[in-house]
Amino acid sequence: MGPRTARLLLLLGAFVAGLVLFFAVIFIVTGRSPAPVVLQSAVGGPFKLTDHNSRPITDQDLKGNPFLVFFGFTHCPDVCPTTLFEVSEVLRELGPDAKGVRALFVTVDPERDTPDKLKDYLSSFDPRVVGATGDADAIRSVERAYRVYSKKVPLDGGGYTMDHTTIVYLMNKEGRFVAPFSLKRRPKDAADDLRRYL
Ligand code: NI
């Protein structure tokens, strides 16, 4: 290793250490994990879908309040129902003063998740959870906007399940991505976090 390489490595090391320190400080100060800047601008964007009442819903309808967006499907055996339950707990904790806040549950399985199916499925959760579906192109487009992965997986004995990204995205009232929203904390703490963006 020549002196130039050594100096380069040293600089690189210092840069990485600085970066780690920077994020550590943000984490300590805010108590939340910062989203990388690149990710922040790359997540979210316009979409045109159909809600569980068969009405059109776009990103514009959610603006003006912070909102949560997450992806799943009604046949999901565990992750989606758990997420929906946890999100409902947070919304309940948030109380009626934040009635403009919405949580958008976008299906990755539009083939089976019609508006009626979503409506029926979501009736067991907080009414501020809005189901969204659309044709294959519309779903593909919103998945691309949120950098979501989903894939049909055939089941033994017929039928299929879906692999999918399980991140809950916190969007601010301008509709811009803030950070992944953690549900692995007390509903009250999660609600307080959300309230800061009202
Ligand atoms: Ni799921």
PDB file of C-alpha atoms and ligand atoms in Angstrom:
ATOM      1  CA  MET A   1       0.000   0.000   0.000  1.00  0.00           C
ATOM      2  CA  GLY A   2       1.509   3.338  -1.074  1.00  0.00           C
ATOM      3  CA  PRO A   3       1.202   6.523   0.960  1.00  0.00           C
ATOM      4  CA  ARG A   4      -1.485   7.832  -1.398  1.00  0.00           C
ATOM      5  CA  THR A   5      -3.640   4.758  -0.919  1.00  0.00           C
ATOM      6  CA  ALA A   6      -3.110   4.973   2.834  1.00  0.00           C
ATOM      7  CA  ARG A   7      -4.155   8.631   2.879  1.00  0.00           C
ATOM      8  CA  LEU A   8      -7.196   7.815   0.742  1.00  0.00           C
ATOM      9  CA  LEU A   9      -8.218   5.005   3.094  1.00  0.00           C
ATOM     10  CA  LEU A  10      -7.757   7.288   6.088  1.00  0.00           C
ATOM     11  CA  LEU A  11      -9.961   9.950   4.469  1.00  0.00           C
ATOM     12  CA  LEU A  12     -12.570   7.366   3.622  1.00  0.00           C
ATOM     13  CA  GLY A  13     -12.479   6.044   7.180  1.00  0.00           C
ATOM     14  CA  ALA A  14     -12.928   9.534   8.596  1.00  0.00           C
ATOM     15  CA  PHE A  15     -15.813  10.176   6.221  1.00  0.00           C
ATOM     16  CA  VAL A  16     -17.630   6.972   7.195  1.00  0.00           C
ATOM     17  CA  ALA A  17     -17.017   7.655  10.907  1.00  0.00           C
ATOM     18  CA  GLY A  18     -18.432  11.163  10.448  1.00  0.00           C
ATOM     19  CA  LEU A  19     -21.491   9.776   8.712  1.00  0.00           C
ATOM     20  CA  VAL A  20     -22.110   7.219  11.455  1.00  0.00           C
ATOM     21  CA  LEU A  21     -21.720   9.913  14.112  1.00  0.00           C
ATOM     22  CA  PHE A  22     -24.106  12.215  12.244  1.00  0.00           C
ATOM     23  CA  PHE A  23     -26.873   9.595  12.122  1.00  0.00           C
ATOM     24  CA  ALA A  24     -26.192   8.504  15.693  1.00  0.00           C
ATOM     25  CA  VAL A  25     -26.673  12.099  16.885  1.00  0.00           C
ATOM     26  CA  ILE A  26     -29.921  12.445  14.929  1.00  0.00           C
ATOM     27  CA  PHE A  27     -31.118   9.182  16.410  1.00  0.00           C
ATOM     28  CA  ILE A  28     -30.219  10.227  19.945  1.00  0.00           C
ATOM     29  CA  VAL A  29     -31.737  13.693  19.570  1.00  0.00           C
ATOM     30  CA  THR A  30     -34.984  12.708  17.839  1.00  0.00           C
ATOM     31  CA  GLY A  31     -35.349   9.146  19.074  1.00  0.00           C
ATOM     32  CA  ARG A  32     -36.130   8.108  15.531  1.00  0.00           C
ATOM     33  CA  SER A  33     -34.036   6.578  12.828  1.00  0.00           C
ATOM     34  CA  PRO A  34     -33.326   9.097  10.083  1.00  0.00           C
ATOM     35  CA  ALA A  35     -34.210   8.094   6.553  1.00  0.00           C
ATOM     36  CA  PRO A  36     -31.334   8.433   4.144  1.00  0.00           C
ATOM     37  CA  VAL A  37     -31.763  11.605   2.108  1.00  0.00           C
ATOM     38  CA  VAL A  38     -31.631   9.746  -1.194  1.00  0.00           C
ATOM     39  CA  LEU A  39     -34.413   7.421  -0.079  1.00  0.00           C
ATOM     40  CA  GLN A  40     -36.498  10.336   1.148  1.00  0.00           C
ATOM     41  CA  SER A  41     -36.821  11.960  -2.228  1.00  0.00           C
ATOM     42  CA  ALA A  42     -37.187   8.654  -4.042  1.00  0.00           C
ATOM     43  CA  VAL A  43     -40.166   7.316  -2.089  1.00  0.00           C
ATOM     44  CA  GLY A  44     -43.766   8.254  -2.796  1.00  0.00           C
ATOM     45  CA  GLY A  45     -45.377  10.337  -5.501  1.00  0.00           C
ATOM     46  CA  PRO A  46     -48.628  10.655  -7.346  1.00  0.00           C
ATOM     47  CA  PHE A  47     -51.022   7.714  -7.575  1.00  0.00           C
ATOM     48  CA  LYS A  48     -54.581   7.096  -8.755  1.00  0.00           C
ATOM     49  CA  LEU A  49     -56.374   4.219  -7.096  1.00  0.00           C
ATOM     50  CA  THR A  50     -59.851   3.108  -6.024  1.00  0.00           C
ATOM     51  CA  ASP A  51     -60.754   3.021  -2.347  1.00  0.00           C
ATOM     52  CA  HIS A  52     -62.784   0.385  -0.510  1.00  0.00           C
ATOM     53  CA  ASN A  53     -65.950   2.374  -1.162  1.00  0.00           C
ATOM     54  CA  SER A  54     -65.240   2.148  -4.926  1.00  0.00           C
ATOM     55  CA  ARG A  55     -64.404   5.848  -5.049  1.00  0.00           C
ATOM     56  CA  PRO A  56     -61.286   7.248  -6.680  1.00  0.00           C
ATOM     57  CA  ILE A  57     -58.462   8.073  -4.283  1.00  0.00           C
ATOM     58  CA  THR A  58     -55.264   9.916  -5.154  1.00  0.00           C
ATOM     59  CA  ASP A  59     -52.236  11.217  -3.264  1.00  0.00           C
ATOM     60  CA  GLN A  60     -53.949  14.638  -3.339  1.00  0.00           C
ATOM     61  CA  ASP A  61     -56.809  13.367  -1.156  1.00  0.00           C
ATOM     62  CA  LEU A  62     -54.387  12.491   1.651  1.00  0.00           C
ATOM     63  CA  LYS A  63     -52.430  15.739   1.718  1.00  0.00           C
ATOM     64  CA  GLY A  64     -52.995  18.282   4.470  1.00  0.00           C
ATOM     65  CA  ASN A  65     -52.351  15.718   7.195  1.00  0.00           C
ATOM     66  CA  PRO A  66     -49.585  13.242   7.810  1.00  0.00           C
ATOM     67  CA  PHE A  67     -50.518   9.785   6.597  1.00  0.00           C
ATOM     68  CA  LEU A  68     -49.266   6.228   6.647  1.00  0.00           C
ATOM     69  CA  VAL A  69     -48.986   4.029   3.576  1.00  0.00           C
ATOM     70  CA  PHE A  70     -48.387   0.312   3.604  1.00  0.00           C
ATOM     71  CA  PHE A  71     -48.861  -2.564   1.229  1.00  0.00           C
ATOM     72  CA  GLY A  72     -50.399  -5.984   1.678  1.00  0.00           C
ATOM     73  CA  PHE A  73     -53.315  -8.211   0.724  1.00  0.00           C
ATOM     74  CA  THR A  74     -56.403  -9.588   2.408  1.00  0.00           C
ATOM     75  CA  HIS A  75     -55.336 -13.242   2.132  1.00  0.00           C
ATOM     76  CA  CYS A  76     -52.137 -12.485   4.066  1.00  0.00           C
ATOM     77  CA  PRO A  77     -51.840 -15.024   6.883  1.00  0.00           C
ATOM     78  CA  ASP A  78     -50.015 -12.952   9.515  1.00  0.00           C
ATOM     79  CA  VAL A  79     -48.007  -9.816   8.755  1.00  0.00           C
ATOM     80  CA  CYS A  80     -50.819  -7.721   7.255  1.00  0.00           C
ATOM     81  CA  PRO A  81     -53.449  -8.412   9.934  1.00  0.00           C
ATOM     82  CA  THR A  82     -50.840  -7.651  12.616  1.00  0.00           C
ATOM     83  CA  THR A  83     -49.847  -4.402  10.907  1.00  0.00           C
ATOM     84  CA  LEU A  84     -53.485  -3.387  10.459  1.00  0.00           C
ATOM     85  CA  PHE A  85     -54.173  -4.119  14.102  1.00  0.00           C
ATOM     86  CA  GLU A  86     -51.133  -2.118  15.247  1.00  0.00           C
ATOM     87  CA  VAL A  87     -51.942   0.801  12.949  1.00  0.00           C
ATOM     88  CA  SER A  88     -55.514   0.807  14.285  1.00  0.00           C
ATOM     89  CA  GLU A  89     -54.169   0.961  17.844  1.00  0.00           C
ATOM     90  CA  VAL A  90     -52.045   3.981  16.942  1.00  0.00           C
ATOM     91  CA  LEU A  91     -54.985   5.743  15.270  1.00  0.00           C
ATOM     92  CA  ARG A  92     -57.195   5.060  18.270  1.00  0.00           C
ATOM     93  CA  GLU A  93     -54.473   6.437  20.533  1.00  0.00           C
ATOM     94  CA  LEU A  94     -54.256   9.506  18.316  1.00  0.00           C
ATOM     95  CA  GLY A  95     -57.873  10.229  19.135  1.00  0.00           C
ATOM     96  CA  PRO A  96     -60.613  12.166  17.369  1.00  0.00           C
ATOM     97  CA  ASP A  97     -58.600  15.408  17.204  1.00  0.00           C
ATOM     98  CA  ALA A  98     -56.600  13.879  14.378  1.00  0.00           C
ATOM     99  CA  LYS A  99     -59.486  12.711  12.279  1.00  0.00           C
ATOM    100  CA  GLY A 100     -57.882  13.942   9.071  1.00  0.00           C
ATOM    101  CA  VAL A 101     -55.098  11.419   9.485  1.00  0.00           C
ATOM    102  CA  ARG A 102     -55.407   8.409   7.223  1.00  0.00           C
ATOM    103  CA  ALA A 103     -53.629   5.106   6.856  1.00  0.00           C
ATOM    104  CA  LEU A 104     -53.648   3.743   3.327  1.00  0.00           C
ATOM    105  CA  PHE A 105     -53.564  -0.029   2.905  1.00  0.00           C
ATOM    106  CA  VAL A 106     -52.675  -0.654  -0.743  1.00  0.00           C
ATOM    107  CA  THR A 107     -53.258  -4.156  -2.028  1.00  0.00           C
ATOM    108  CA  VAL A 108     -50.497  -5.967  -3.883  1.00  0.00           C
ATOM    109  CA  ASP A 109     -53.129  -8.499  -4.967  1.00  0.00           C
ATOM    110  CA  PRO A 110     -55.647  -6.502  -7.045  1.00  0.00           C
ATOM    111  CA  GLU A 111     -56.751  -9.712  -8.751  1.00  0.00           C
ATOM    112  CA  ARG A 112     -58.530 -10.860  -5.583  1.00  0.00           C
ATOM    113  CA  ASP A 113     -58.766  -7.634  -3.573  1.00  0.00           C
ATOM    114  CA  THR A 114     -61.732  -5.830  -5.101  1.00  0.00           C
ATOM    115  CA  PRO A 115     -63.105  -2.741  -3.311  1.00  0.00           C
ATOM    116  CA  ASP A 116     -65.870  -4.889  -1.784  1.00  0.00           C
ATOM    117  CA  LYS A 117     -63.402  -7.467  -0.547  1.00  0.00           C
ATOM    118  CA  LEU A 118     -61.279  -4.702   1.010  1.00  0.00           C
ATOM    119  CA  LYS A 119     -64.296  -3.075   2.596  1.00  0.00           C
ATOM    120  CA  ASP A 120     -65.377  -6.316   4.186  1.00  0.00           C
ATOM    121  CA  TYR A 121     -61.851  -7.097   5.386  1.00  0.00           C
ATOM    122  CA  LEU A 122     -61.183  -3.634   6.804  1.00  0.00           C
ATOM    123  CA  SER A 123     -64.444  -3.471   8.725  1.00  0.00           C
ATOM    124  CA  SER A 124     -62.639  -5.055  11.703  1.00  0.00           C
ATOM    125  CA  PHE A 125     -60.088  -2.225  11.863  1.00  0.00           C
ATOM    126  CA  ASP A 126     -60.053   1.532  12.556  1.00  0.00           C
ATOM    127  CA  PRO A 127     -62.292   3.357  10.037  1.00  0.00           C
ATOM    128  CA  ARG A 128     -59.420   5.706   9.225  1.00  0.00           C
ATOM    129  CA  VAL A 129     -57.662   2.805   7.521  1.00  0.00           C
ATOM    130  CA  VAL A 130     -58.484   3.191   3.845  1.00  0.00           C
ATOM    131  CA  GLY A 131     -58.157   0.251   1.480  1.00  0.00           C
ATOM    132  CA  ALA A 132     -56.891   0.933  -2.025  1.00  0.00           C
ATOM    133  CA  THR A 133     -56.908  -1.184  -5.123  1.00  0.00           C
ATOM    134  CA  GLY A 134     -56.800  -0.662  -8.868  1.00  0.00           C
ATOM    135  CA  ASP A 135     -55.955  -2.399 -12.098  1.00  0.00           C
ATOM    136  CA  ALA A 136     -52.626  -4.178 -12.449  1.00  0.00           C
ATOM    137  CA  ASP A 137     -50.971  -1.129 -14.033  1.00  0.00           C
ATOM    138  CA  ALA A 138     -52.122   1.260 -11.310  1.00  0.00           C
ATOM    139  CA  ILE A 139     -50.864  -1.091  -8.596  1.00  0.00           C
ATOM    140  CA  ARG A 140     -47.563  -1.616 -10.361  1.00  0.00           C
ATOM    141  CA  SER A 141     -47.164   2.127 -10.654  1.00  0.00           C
ATOM    142  CA  VAL A 142     -47.821   2.867  -6.954  1.00  0.00           C
ATOM    143  CA  GLU A 143     -45.511  -0.008  -5.981  1.00  0.00           C
ATOM    144  CA  ARG A 144     -42.797   1.509  -8.127  1.00  0.00           C
ATOM    145  CA  ALA A 145     -43.361   4.943  -6.554  1.00  0.00           C
ATOM    146  CA  TYR A 146     -42.915   3.512  -3.048  1.00  0.00           C
ATOM    147  CA  ARG A 147     -40.102   1.156  -4.049  1.00  0.00           C
ATOM    148  CA  VAL A 148     -42.252  -1.785  -3.001  1.00  0.00           C
ATOM    149  CA  TYR A 149     -41.497  -5.351  -3.933  1.00  0.00           C
ATOM    150  CA  SER A 150     -44.283  -7.883  -4.395  1.00  0.00           C
ATOM    151  CA  LYS A 151     -44.360 -11.302  -5.967  1.00  0.00           C
ATOM    152  CA  LYS A 152     -46.960 -14.003  -6.475  1.00  0.00           C
ATOM    153  CA  VAL A 153     -45.917 -17.312  -4.891  1.00  0.00           C
ATOM    154  CA  PRO A 154     -47.853 -20.476  -5.869  1.00  0.00           C
ATOM    155  CA  LEU A 155     -49.042 -22.628  -2.968  1.00  0.00           C
ATOM    156  CA  ASP A 156     -48.943 -26.427  -2.842  1.00  0.00           C
ATOM    157  CA  GLY A 157     -52.403 -27.676  -3.683  1.00  0.00           C
ATOM    158  CA  GLY A 158     -53.367 -24.610  -5.719  1.00  0.00           C
ATOM    159  CA  GLY A 159     -53.886 -20.951  -5.119  1.00  0.00           C
ATOM    160  CA  TYR A 160     -51.164 -18.480  -4.291  1.00  0.00           C
ATOM    161  CA  THR A 161     -49.846 -16.137  -1.666  1.00  0.00           C
ATOM    162  CA  MET A 162     -47.923 -12.877  -2.076  1.00  0.00           C
ATOM    163  CA  ASP A 163     -44.462 -11.936  -0.920  1.00  0.00           C
ATOM    164  CA  HIS A 164     -44.335  -8.218  -0.263  1.00  0.00           C
ATOM    165  CA  THR A 165     -42.538  -5.309   1.369  1.00  0.00           C
ATOM    166  CA  THR A 166     -43.899  -4.708   4.871  1.00  0.00           C
ATOM    167  CA  ILE A 167     -42.574  -1.191   5.516  1.00  0.00           C
ATOM    168  CA  VAL A 168     -45.082   1.365   6.827  1.00  0.00           C
ATOM    169  CA  TYR A 169     -44.246   4.691   5.209  1.00  0.00           C
ATOM    170  CA  LEU A 170     -44.790   7.902   7.164  1.00  0.00           C
ATOM    171  CA  MET A 171     -45.646  10.759   4.821  1.00  0.00           C
ATOM    172  CA  ASN A 172     -45.888  14.373   5.986  1.00  0.00           C
ATOM    173  CA  LYS A 173     -48.785  16.718   5.268  1.00  0.00           C
ATOM    174  CA  GLU A 174     -47.157  17.791   2.018  1.00  0.00           C
ATOM    175  CA  GLY A 175     -47.234  14.159   0.961  1.00  0.00           C
ATOM    176  CA  ARG A 176     -43.475  13.727   1.184  1.00  0.00           C
ATOM    177  CA  PHE A 177     -41.812  10.686   2.704  1.00  0.00           C
ATOM    178  CA  VAL A 178     -40.454  11.232   6.228  1.00  0.00           C
ATOM    179  CA  ALA A 179     -39.271   7.827   7.428  1.00  0.00           C
ATOM    180  CA  PRO A 180     -40.345   4.242   7.881  1.00  0.00           C
ATOM    181  CA  PHE A 181     -42.889   4.275  10.705  1.00  0.00           C
ATOM    182  CA  SER A 182     -42.112   1.827  13.495  1.00  0.00           C
ATOM    183  CA  LEU A 183     -44.999  -0.047  15.094  1.00  0.00           C
ATOM    184  CA  LYS A 184     -42.680  -1.930  17.417  1.00  0.00           C
ATOM    185  CA  ARG A 185     -43.304   0.452  20.324  1.00  0.00           C
ATOM    186  CA  ARG A 186     -46.180   1.413  22.573  1.00  0.00           C
ATOM    187  CA  PRO A 187     -49.141   2.738  20.526  1.00  0.00           C
ATOM    188  CA  LYS A 188     -48.967   5.929  22.603  1.00  0.00           C
ATOM    189  CA  ASP A 189     -45.337   6.555  21.610  1.00  0.00           C
ATOM    190  CA  ALA A 190     -46.109   5.875  17.961  1.00  0.00           C
ATOM    191  CA  ALA A 191     -49.132   8.210  18.151  1.00  0.00           C
ATOM    192  CA  ASP A 192     -46.998  10.959  19.749  1.00  0.00           C
ATOM    193  CA  ASP A 193     -44.490  10.556  16.935  1.00  0.00           C
ATOM    194  CA  LEU A 194     -47.244  10.896  14.336  1.00  0.00           C
ATOM    195  CA  ARG A 195     -48.790  13.875  16.142  1.00  0.00           C
ATOM    196  CA  ARG A 196     -45.580  15.835  15.633  1.00  0.00           C
ATOM    197  CA  TYR A 197     -46.336  15.982  11.910  1.00  0.00           C
ATOM    198  CA  LEU A 198     -49.873  17.329  12.283  1.00  0.00           C
TER     199      LEU A 198
HETATM  200 NI    NI B   1     -48.934  -9.358   4.245  1.00  0.00          NI
END
